[in-house]
Coordinates of C-alpha atoms in Angstrom, one line a residue:
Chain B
X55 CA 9.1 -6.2 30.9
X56 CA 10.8 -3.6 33.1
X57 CA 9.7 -1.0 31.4
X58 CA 6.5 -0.6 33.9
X59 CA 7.6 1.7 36.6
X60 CA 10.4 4.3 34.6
X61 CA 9.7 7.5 36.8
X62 CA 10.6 11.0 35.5
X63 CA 14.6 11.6 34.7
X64 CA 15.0 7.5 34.3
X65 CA 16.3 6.1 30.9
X66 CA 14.1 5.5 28.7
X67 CA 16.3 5.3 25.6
X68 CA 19.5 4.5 25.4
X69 CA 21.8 4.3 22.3
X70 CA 25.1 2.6 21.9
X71 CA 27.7 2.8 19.4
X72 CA 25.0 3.1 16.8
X73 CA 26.6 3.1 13.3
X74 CA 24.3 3.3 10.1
X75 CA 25.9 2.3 7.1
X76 CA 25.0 3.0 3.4
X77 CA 27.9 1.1 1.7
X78 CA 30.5 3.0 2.1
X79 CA 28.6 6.3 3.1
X80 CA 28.0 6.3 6.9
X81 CA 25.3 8.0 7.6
X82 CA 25.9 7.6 11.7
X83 CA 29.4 6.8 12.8
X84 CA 29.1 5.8 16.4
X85 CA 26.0 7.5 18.3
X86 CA 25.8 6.8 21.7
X87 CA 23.1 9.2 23.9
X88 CA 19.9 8.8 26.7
X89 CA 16.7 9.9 26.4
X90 CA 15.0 10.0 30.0
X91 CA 11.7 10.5 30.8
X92 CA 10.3 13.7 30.6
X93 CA 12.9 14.9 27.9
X94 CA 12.2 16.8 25.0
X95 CA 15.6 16.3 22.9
X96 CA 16.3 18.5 20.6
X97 CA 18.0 17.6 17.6
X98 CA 19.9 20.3 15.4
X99 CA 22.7 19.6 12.8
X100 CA 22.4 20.4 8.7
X101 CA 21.3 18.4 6.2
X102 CA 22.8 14.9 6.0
X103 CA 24.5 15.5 9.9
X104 CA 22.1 11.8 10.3
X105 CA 19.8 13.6 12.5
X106 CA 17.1 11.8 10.8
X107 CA 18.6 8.5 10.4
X108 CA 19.6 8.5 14.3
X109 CA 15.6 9.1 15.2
X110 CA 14.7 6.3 12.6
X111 CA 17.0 4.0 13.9
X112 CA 15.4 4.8 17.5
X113 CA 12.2 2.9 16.4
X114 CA 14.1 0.6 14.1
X115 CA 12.9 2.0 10.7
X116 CA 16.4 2.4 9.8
X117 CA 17.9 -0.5 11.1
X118 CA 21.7 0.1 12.5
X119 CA 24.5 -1.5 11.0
X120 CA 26.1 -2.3 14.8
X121 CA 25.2 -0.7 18.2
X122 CA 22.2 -1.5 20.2
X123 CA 18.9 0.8 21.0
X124 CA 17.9 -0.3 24.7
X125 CA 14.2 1.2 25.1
X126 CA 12.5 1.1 28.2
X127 CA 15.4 -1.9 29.5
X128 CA 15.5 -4.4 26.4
X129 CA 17.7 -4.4 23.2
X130 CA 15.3 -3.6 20.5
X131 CA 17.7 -4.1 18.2
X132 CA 18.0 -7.9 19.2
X133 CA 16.3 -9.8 16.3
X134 CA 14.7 -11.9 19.0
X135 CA 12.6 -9.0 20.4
X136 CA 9.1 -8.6 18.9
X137 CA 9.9 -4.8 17.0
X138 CA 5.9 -4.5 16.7
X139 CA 5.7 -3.9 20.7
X140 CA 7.7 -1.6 21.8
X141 CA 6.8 0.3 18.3
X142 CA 3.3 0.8 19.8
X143 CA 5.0 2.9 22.9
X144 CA 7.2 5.1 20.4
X145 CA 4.8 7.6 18.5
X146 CA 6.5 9.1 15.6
X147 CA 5.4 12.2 13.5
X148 CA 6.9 12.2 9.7
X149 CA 8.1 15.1 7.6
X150 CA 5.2 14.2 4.9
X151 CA 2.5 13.6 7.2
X152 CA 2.1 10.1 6.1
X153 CA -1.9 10.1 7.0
X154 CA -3.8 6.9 5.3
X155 CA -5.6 8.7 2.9
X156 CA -8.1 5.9 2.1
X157 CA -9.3 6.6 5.4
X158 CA -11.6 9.0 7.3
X159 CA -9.5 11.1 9.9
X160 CA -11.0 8.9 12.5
X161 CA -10.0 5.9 11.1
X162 CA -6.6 6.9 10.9
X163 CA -6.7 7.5 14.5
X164 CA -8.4 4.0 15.1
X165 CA -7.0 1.3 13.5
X166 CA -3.9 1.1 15.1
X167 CA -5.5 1.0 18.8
X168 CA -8.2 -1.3 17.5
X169 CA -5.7 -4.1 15.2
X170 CA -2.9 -3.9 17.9
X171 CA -3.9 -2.8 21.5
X172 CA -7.6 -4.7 20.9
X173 CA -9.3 -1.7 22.1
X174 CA -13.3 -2.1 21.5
X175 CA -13.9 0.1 18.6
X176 CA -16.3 2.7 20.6
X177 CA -13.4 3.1 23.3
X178 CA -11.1 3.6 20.3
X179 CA -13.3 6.1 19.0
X180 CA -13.9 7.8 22.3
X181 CA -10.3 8.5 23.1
X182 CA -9.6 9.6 19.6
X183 CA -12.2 12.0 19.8
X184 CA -11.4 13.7 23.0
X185 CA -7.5 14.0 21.8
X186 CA -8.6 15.5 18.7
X187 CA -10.8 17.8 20.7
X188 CA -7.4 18.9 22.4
X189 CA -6.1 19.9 18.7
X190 CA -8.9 21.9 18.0
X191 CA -9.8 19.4 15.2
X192 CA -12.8 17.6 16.1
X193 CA -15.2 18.3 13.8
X194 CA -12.9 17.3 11.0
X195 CA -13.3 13.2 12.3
X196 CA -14.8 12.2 9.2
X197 CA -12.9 14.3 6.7
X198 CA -10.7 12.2 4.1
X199 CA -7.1 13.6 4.7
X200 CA -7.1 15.5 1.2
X201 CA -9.7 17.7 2.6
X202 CA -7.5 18.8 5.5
X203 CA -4.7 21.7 5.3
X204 CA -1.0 20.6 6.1
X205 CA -1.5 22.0 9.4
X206 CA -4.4 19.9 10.4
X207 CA -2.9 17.1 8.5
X208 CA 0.4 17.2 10.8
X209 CA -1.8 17.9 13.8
X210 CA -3.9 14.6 13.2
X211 CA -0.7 12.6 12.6
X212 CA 0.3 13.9 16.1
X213 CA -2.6 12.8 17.2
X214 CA -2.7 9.4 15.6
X215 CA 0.3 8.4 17.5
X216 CA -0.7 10.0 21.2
X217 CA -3.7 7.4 20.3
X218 CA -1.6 4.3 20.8
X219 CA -0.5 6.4 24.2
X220 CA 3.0 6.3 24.0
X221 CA 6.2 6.5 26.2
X222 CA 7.7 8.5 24.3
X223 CA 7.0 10.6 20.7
X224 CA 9.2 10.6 18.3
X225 CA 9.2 13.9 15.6
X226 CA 11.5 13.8 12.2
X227 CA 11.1 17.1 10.9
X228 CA 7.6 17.8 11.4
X229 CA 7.4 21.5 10.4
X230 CA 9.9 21.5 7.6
X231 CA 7.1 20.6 4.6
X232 CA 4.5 23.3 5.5
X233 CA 3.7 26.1 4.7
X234 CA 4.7 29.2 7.2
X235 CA 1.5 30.2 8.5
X236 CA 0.8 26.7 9.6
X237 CA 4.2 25.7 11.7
X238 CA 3.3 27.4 14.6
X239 CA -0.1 25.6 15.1
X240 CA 2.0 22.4 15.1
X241 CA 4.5 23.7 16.9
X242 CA 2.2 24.9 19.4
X243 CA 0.3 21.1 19.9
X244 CA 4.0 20.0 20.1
X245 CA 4.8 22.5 23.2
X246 CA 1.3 21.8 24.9
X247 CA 2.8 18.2 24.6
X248 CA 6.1 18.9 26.0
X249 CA 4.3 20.8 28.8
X250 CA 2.2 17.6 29.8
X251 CA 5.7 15.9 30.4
X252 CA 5.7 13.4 27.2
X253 CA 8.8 12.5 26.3
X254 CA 10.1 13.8 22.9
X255 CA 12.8 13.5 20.4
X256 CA 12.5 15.9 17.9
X257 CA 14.7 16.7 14.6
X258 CA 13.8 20.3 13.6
X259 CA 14.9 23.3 12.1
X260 CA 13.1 25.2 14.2
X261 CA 15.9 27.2 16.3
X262 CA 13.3 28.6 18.6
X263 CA 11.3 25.9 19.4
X264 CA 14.6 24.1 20.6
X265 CA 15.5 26.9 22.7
X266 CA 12.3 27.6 24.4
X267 CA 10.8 23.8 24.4
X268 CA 14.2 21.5 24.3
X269 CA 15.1 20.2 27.4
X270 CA 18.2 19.3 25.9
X271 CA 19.7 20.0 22.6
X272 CA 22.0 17.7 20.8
X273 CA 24.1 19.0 17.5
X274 CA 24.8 16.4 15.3
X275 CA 27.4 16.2 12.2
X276 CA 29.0 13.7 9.9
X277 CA 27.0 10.9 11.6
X278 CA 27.8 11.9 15.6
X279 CA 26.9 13.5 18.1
X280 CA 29.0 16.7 18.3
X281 CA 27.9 18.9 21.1
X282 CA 24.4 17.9 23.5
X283 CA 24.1 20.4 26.6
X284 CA 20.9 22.8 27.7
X285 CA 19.2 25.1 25.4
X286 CA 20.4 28.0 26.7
X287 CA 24.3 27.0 27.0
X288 CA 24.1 24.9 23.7
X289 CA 23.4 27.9 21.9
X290 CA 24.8 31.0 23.9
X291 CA 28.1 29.1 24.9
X292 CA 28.8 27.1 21.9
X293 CA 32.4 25.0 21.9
X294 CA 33.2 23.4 19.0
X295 CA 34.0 25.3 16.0
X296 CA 31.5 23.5 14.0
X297 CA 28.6 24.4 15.8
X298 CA 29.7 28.2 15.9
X299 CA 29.3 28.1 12.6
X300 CA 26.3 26.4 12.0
X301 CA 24.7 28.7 14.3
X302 CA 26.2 31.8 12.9
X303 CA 24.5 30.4 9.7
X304 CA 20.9 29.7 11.1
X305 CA 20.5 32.1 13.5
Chain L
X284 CA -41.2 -3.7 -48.8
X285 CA -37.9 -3.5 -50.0
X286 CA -36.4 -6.3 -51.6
X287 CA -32.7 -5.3 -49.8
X288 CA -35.2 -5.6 -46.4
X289 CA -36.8 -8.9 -47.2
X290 CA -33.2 -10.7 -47.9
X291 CA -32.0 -9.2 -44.7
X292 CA -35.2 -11.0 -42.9
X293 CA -34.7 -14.3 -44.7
X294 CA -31.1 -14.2 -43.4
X295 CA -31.7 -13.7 -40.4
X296 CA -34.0 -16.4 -40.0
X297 CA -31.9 -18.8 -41.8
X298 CA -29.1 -18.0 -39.5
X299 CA -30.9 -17.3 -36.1
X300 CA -34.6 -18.6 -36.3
X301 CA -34.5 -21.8 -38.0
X302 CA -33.6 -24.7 -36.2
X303 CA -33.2 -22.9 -33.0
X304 CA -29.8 -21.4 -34.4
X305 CA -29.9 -19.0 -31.8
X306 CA -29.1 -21.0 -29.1
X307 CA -25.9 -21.8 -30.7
X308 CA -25.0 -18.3 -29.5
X309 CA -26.9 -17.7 -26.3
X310 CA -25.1 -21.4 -25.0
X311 CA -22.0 -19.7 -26.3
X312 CA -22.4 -16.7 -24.3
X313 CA -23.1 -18.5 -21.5
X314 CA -19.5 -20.5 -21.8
X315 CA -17.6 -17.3 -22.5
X316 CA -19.0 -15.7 -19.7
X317 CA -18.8 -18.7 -17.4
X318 CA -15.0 -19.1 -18.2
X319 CA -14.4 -15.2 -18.0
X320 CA -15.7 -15.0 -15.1
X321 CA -14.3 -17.8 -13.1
X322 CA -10.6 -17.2 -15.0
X323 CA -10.9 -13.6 -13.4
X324 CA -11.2 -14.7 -10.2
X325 CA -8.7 -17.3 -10.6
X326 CA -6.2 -14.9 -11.6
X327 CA -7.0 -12.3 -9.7
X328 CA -6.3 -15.2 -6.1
X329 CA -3.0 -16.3 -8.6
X330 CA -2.1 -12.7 -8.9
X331 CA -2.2 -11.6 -5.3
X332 CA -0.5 -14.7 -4.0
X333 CA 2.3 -13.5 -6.9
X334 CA 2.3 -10.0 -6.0
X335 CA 2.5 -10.3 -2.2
X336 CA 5.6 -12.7 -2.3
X337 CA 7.4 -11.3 -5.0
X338 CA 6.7 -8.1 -3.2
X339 CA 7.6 -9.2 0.2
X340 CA 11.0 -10.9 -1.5
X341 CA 11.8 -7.5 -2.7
X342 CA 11.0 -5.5 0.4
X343 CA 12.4 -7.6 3.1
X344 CA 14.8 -10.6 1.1
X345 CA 12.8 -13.0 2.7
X346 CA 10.8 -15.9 0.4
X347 CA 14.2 -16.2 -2.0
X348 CA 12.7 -19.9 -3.4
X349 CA 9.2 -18.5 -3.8
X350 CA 10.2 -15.3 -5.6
X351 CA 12.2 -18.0 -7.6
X352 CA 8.8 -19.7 -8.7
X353 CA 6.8 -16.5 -9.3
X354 CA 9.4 -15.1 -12.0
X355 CA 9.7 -18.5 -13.8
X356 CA 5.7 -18.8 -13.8
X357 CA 5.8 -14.8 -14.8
X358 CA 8.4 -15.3 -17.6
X359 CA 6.8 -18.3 -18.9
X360 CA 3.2 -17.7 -19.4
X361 CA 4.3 -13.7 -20.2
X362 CA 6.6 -15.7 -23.2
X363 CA 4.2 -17.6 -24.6
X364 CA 1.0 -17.1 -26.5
X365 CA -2.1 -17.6 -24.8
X366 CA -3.6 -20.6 -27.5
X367 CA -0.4 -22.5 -26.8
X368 CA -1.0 -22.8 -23.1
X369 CA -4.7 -23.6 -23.2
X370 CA -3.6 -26.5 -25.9
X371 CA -0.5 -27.6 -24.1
X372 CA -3.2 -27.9 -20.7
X373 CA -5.9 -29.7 -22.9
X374 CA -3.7 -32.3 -25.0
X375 CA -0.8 -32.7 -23.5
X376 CA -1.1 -32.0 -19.8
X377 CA -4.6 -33.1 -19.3
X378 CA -4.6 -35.4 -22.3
X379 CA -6.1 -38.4 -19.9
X380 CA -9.1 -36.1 -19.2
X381 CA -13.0 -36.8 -20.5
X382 CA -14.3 -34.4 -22.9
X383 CA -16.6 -33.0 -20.6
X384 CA -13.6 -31.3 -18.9
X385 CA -13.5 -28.9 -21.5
X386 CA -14.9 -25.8 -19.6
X387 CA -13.1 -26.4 -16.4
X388 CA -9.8 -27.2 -18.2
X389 CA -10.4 -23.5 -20.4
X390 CA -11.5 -21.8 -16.8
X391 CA -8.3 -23.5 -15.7
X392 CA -5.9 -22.0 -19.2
X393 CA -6.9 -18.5 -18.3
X394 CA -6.7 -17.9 -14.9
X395 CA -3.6 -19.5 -14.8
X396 CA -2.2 -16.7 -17.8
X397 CA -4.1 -14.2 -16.6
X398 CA -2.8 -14.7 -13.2
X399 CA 0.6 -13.7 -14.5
X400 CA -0.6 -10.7 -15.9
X401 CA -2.4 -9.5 -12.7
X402 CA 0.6 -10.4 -10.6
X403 CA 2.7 -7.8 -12.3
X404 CA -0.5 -5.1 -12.3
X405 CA -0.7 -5.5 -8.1
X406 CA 2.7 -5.6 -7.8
X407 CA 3.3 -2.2 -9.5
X408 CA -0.1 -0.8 -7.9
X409 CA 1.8 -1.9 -4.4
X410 CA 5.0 -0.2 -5.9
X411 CA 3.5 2.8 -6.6
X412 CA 2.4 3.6 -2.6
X413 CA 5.0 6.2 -0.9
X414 CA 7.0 4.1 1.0
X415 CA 5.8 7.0 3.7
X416 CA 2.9 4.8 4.0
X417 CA 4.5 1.6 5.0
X418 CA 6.3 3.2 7.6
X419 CA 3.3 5.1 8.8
X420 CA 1.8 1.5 9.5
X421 CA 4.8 0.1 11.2
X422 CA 5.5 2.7 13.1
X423 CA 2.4 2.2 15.2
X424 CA 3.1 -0.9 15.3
X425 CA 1.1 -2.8 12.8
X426 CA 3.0 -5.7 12.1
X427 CA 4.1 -6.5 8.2
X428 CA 1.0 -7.9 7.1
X429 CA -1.7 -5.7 8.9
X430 CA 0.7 -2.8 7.3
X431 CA 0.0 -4.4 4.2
X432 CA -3.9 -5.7 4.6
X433 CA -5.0 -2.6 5.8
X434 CA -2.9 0.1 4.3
X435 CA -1.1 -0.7 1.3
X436 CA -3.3 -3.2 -0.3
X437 CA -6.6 -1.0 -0.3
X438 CA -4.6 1.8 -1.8
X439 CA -2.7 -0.2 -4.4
X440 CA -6.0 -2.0 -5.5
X441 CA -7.1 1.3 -6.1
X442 CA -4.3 2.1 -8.6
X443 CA -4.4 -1.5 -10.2
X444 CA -8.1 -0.7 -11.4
X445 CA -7.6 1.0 -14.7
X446 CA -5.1 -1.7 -16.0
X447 CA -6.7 -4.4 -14.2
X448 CA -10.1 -3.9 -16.0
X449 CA -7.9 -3.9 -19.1
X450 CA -6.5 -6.9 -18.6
X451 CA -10.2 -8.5 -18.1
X452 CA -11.6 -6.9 -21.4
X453 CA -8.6 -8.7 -23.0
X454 CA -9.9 -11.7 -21.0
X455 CA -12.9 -12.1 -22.2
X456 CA -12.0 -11.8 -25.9
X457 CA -9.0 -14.1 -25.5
X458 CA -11.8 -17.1 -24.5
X459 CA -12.3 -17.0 -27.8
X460 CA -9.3 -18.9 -28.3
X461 CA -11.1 -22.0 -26.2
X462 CA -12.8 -22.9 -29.5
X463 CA -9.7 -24.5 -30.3
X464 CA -10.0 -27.1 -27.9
X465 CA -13.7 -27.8 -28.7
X466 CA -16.0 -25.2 -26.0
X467 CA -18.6 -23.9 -27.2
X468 CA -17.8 -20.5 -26.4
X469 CA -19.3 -17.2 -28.2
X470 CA -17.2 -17.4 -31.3
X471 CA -17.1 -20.7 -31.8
X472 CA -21.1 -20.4 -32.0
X473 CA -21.2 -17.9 -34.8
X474 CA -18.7 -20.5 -36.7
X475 CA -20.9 -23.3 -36.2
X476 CA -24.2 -21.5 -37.5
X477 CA -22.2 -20.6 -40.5
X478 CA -20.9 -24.3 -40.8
X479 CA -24.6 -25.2 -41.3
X480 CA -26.0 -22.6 -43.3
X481 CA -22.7 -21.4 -45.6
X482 CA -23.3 -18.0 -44.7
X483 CA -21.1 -16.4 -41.9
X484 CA -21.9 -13.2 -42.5
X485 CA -24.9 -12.6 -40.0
X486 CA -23.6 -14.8 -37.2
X487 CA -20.0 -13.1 -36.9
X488 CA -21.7 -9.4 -36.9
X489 CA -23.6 -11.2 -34.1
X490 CA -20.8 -11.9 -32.0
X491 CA -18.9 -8.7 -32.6
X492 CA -21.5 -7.1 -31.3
X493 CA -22.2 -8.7 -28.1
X494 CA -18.7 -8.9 -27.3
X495 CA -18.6 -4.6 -28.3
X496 CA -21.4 -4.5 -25.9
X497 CA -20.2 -6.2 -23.4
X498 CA -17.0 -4.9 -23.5
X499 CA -18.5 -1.3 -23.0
X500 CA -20.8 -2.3 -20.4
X501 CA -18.0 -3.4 -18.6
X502 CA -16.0 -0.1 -19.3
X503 CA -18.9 1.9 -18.0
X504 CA -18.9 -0.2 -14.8
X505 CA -15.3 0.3 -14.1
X506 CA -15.6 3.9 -14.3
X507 CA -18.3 4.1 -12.1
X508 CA -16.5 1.9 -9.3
X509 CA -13.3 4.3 -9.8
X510 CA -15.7 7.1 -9.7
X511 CA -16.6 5.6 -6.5
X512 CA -13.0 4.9 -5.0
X513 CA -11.3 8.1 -5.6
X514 CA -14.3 9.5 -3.3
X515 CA -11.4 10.1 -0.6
X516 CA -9.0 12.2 -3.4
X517 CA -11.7 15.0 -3.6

């Protein structure tokens, strides 16, 4: 794989002509963007822009109608390639949490590395504990997930993907279902994360953490791409008329 | 003593004492429980297999002539009664077979109905998961069937307890049916006690009861085990 040696500003996602159809509905209509390394993209738009859909389709949990999703070199959307692989170097970070709640918090965090990367299960265990330590959630390793407020439960989601040590994280909405008080402990992992140089696609609401955190910010609508520049000129220069008014609207 | 008292004792040594009557219903419990229990597990194998590639056909369009099978095998056993099947197996299907199949053959009846039954319990249990879940597993990597080993399935057996422990206590009455093909299972005990002595009074209560009791002990045991399970939902 050539995806060994991608230094900091190289592609490490690149989208083409990606098109999601629902019938007759198209949810993307022709997406085409890079993600390098060391990016935290930003994704803004309202609600049913595809915003979601497009960072769905980036791991292949949507998969697009036509286009192709090159990550880290190879097609991923070529039924040939083995989706479970390059799945393990894309974290992603759901809306609903999406924790295993059958299991301990540690054995959220463990399976994965231990069934897929063949870790031994005290390695596992080690590395999980020392990235939870970094949330500030350590002693909660052998809570069950319904004992955990939505905070910690997003926080230990993040955490179960920086487990499998991923290329790049992925984040669809990952403030949007809790409670005030607890987005800013989230957001706050998030920005410690940006600041260690992971790479990060992130769909959000959350204006401010695109303009202090986003790298770049991409406004989406009707299924494209409509305006992607810097935080600060994305939202203090707008062009397009639809993005002055979304911002007059959220801001 | 009571004369009502001393009839009761006579009765019950007609029907239980003499002749070693009794054994007519301990060897019957011993078939019913024999046939339950190997029919559960029979169905319970019958019913995953079932579950998993209807469920699978329906997620991902693959296994189109297997899904095919399963709602054939689901429509017919679900269409017809339960006594029909084990008869059509014993005298029709298996017609060549020794006598002596005749526990093997019943084990054989039920697990294949109850199979159908359990199919359509996991499959719902599965159904019922967020589908949050499945894409919690696969986006880590975990390939279809870790996603569903170690993720869905634990879950959806979870859900699948209450109607699955149903669908056992139905079980084990229905062996009752396997008289009809000559076991000597619990019921059929009770009716040959009462063929000998003309009185079937004493021998049915008999066997209502043990099946009450077991049918209770068995409820008491599934709600300890759910008890047990939901630990994590606290």
């Amino acid at each position: 794989m050539n995806g060994k040696n991608i230094a900091p500003g190289d592609v490490l996602i690149r989208a083409v002509g990606v098109k999601k159809h629902y019938g007759k509905i198209k949810a993307l209509d022709g997406v085409d963007t890079e993600i390098r390394k060391g990016d935290v993209a930003v994704i803004i738009g309202p609600s049913g822009s595809g915003k979601s859909t497009f960072l769905r389709c980036l791991n292949l949990l949507e998969e697009p109608t036509d286009g192709h999703i090159y990550f880290e070199g190879v097609d991923i959307t070529d039924p040939r390639v083995d989706i479970n692989v390059h799945r393990q170097k894309m974290g992603m970070v759901f809306q609903q949490f999406n924790l295993f709640p059958h299991m301990k918090v540690l054995q959220n965090l463990t399976l994965a590395p231990i069934k897929r990367l063949k870790k031994p299960q005290a390695e596992a265990e080690e590395t999980a504990m020392s990235l939870l330590a970094r949330v500030g959630l350590a002693d909660r390793a052998h809570a069950y997930p319904s004992q955990l407020s939505g905070g910690q439960k997003q926080r230990i989601a993040i955490v179960r993907a920086l487990c499998m040590n991923p290329d790049v994280m992925l984040f669809d909405e990952p403030t949007s279902a809790l409670d005030p008080e607890m987005v800013g402990e989230v957001l706050g992992v998030m920005k410690s994360l940006a600041q260690g140089g992971m790479t990060m696609v992130v769909v959000t609401h959350e204006m401010g953490f695109a303009r202090e955190v986003g790298t770049r910010v991409m406004f989406m609508d009707e299924g494209r791409i409509v305006e992607e520049n810097a935080p600060g000129e994305l939202f203090g220069n707008p062009q397009s008329e639809r993005l002055k008014s979304f911002l007059a609207k959220v801001l | 003593m009571a004369d009502w008292w001393q009839d009761l004792i006579d009765k019950f040594t007609i029907a239980f004492v003499d002749h070693n009557r009794w054994k007519f219903i301990t060897q019957g419990l011993a078939n019913t429980l024999i046939i339950t229990f190997f029919a559960v597990i029979m169905g319970i194998v019958i019913g995953f297999i079932v579950s998993v590639i209807r469920v699978t056909h329906d997620k991902t369009g693959k296994l189109k002539v297997g899904n095919a099978i399963c709602q054939v095998y689901l429509a017919v056993i679900r269409g017809t009664p339960v006594m029909v099947q084990i008869m059509i197996i014993y005298f029709v299907i298996f017609a060549a077979a020794s006598t002596s199949y005749k526990i093997p053959l019943a084990i054989l009846a039920f697990g294949i109905n109850s199979g159908a039954y359990v199919a359509e319990i996991f499959r719902g249990g599965i159904n019922a998961i967020d589908a949050g879940q499945f894409e919690a597993g696969r986006s880590l990597g975990c390939n279809y069937v870790q996603t569903m080993w170690y993720i869905i399935a634990p879950q959806a057996f979870k859900n699948a307890i209450p109607p699955l422990a149903n669908e056992f206590i139905v079980l084990l009455k229905e062996t009752s049916v396997a008289g009809y093909i000559g076991v000597e299972e619990l019921t059929r005990g009770a009716f040959s006690i009462g063929g000998s002595t003309y009185d079937y009074t004493l021998p049915l209560l008999a066997v209502a009861l043990i099946y009450l009791a077991m049918v209770v002990g068995l409820s008491r045991l599934v709600a300890l085990l759910e008890r047990r399970l939901r630990r994590s939902e606290r």
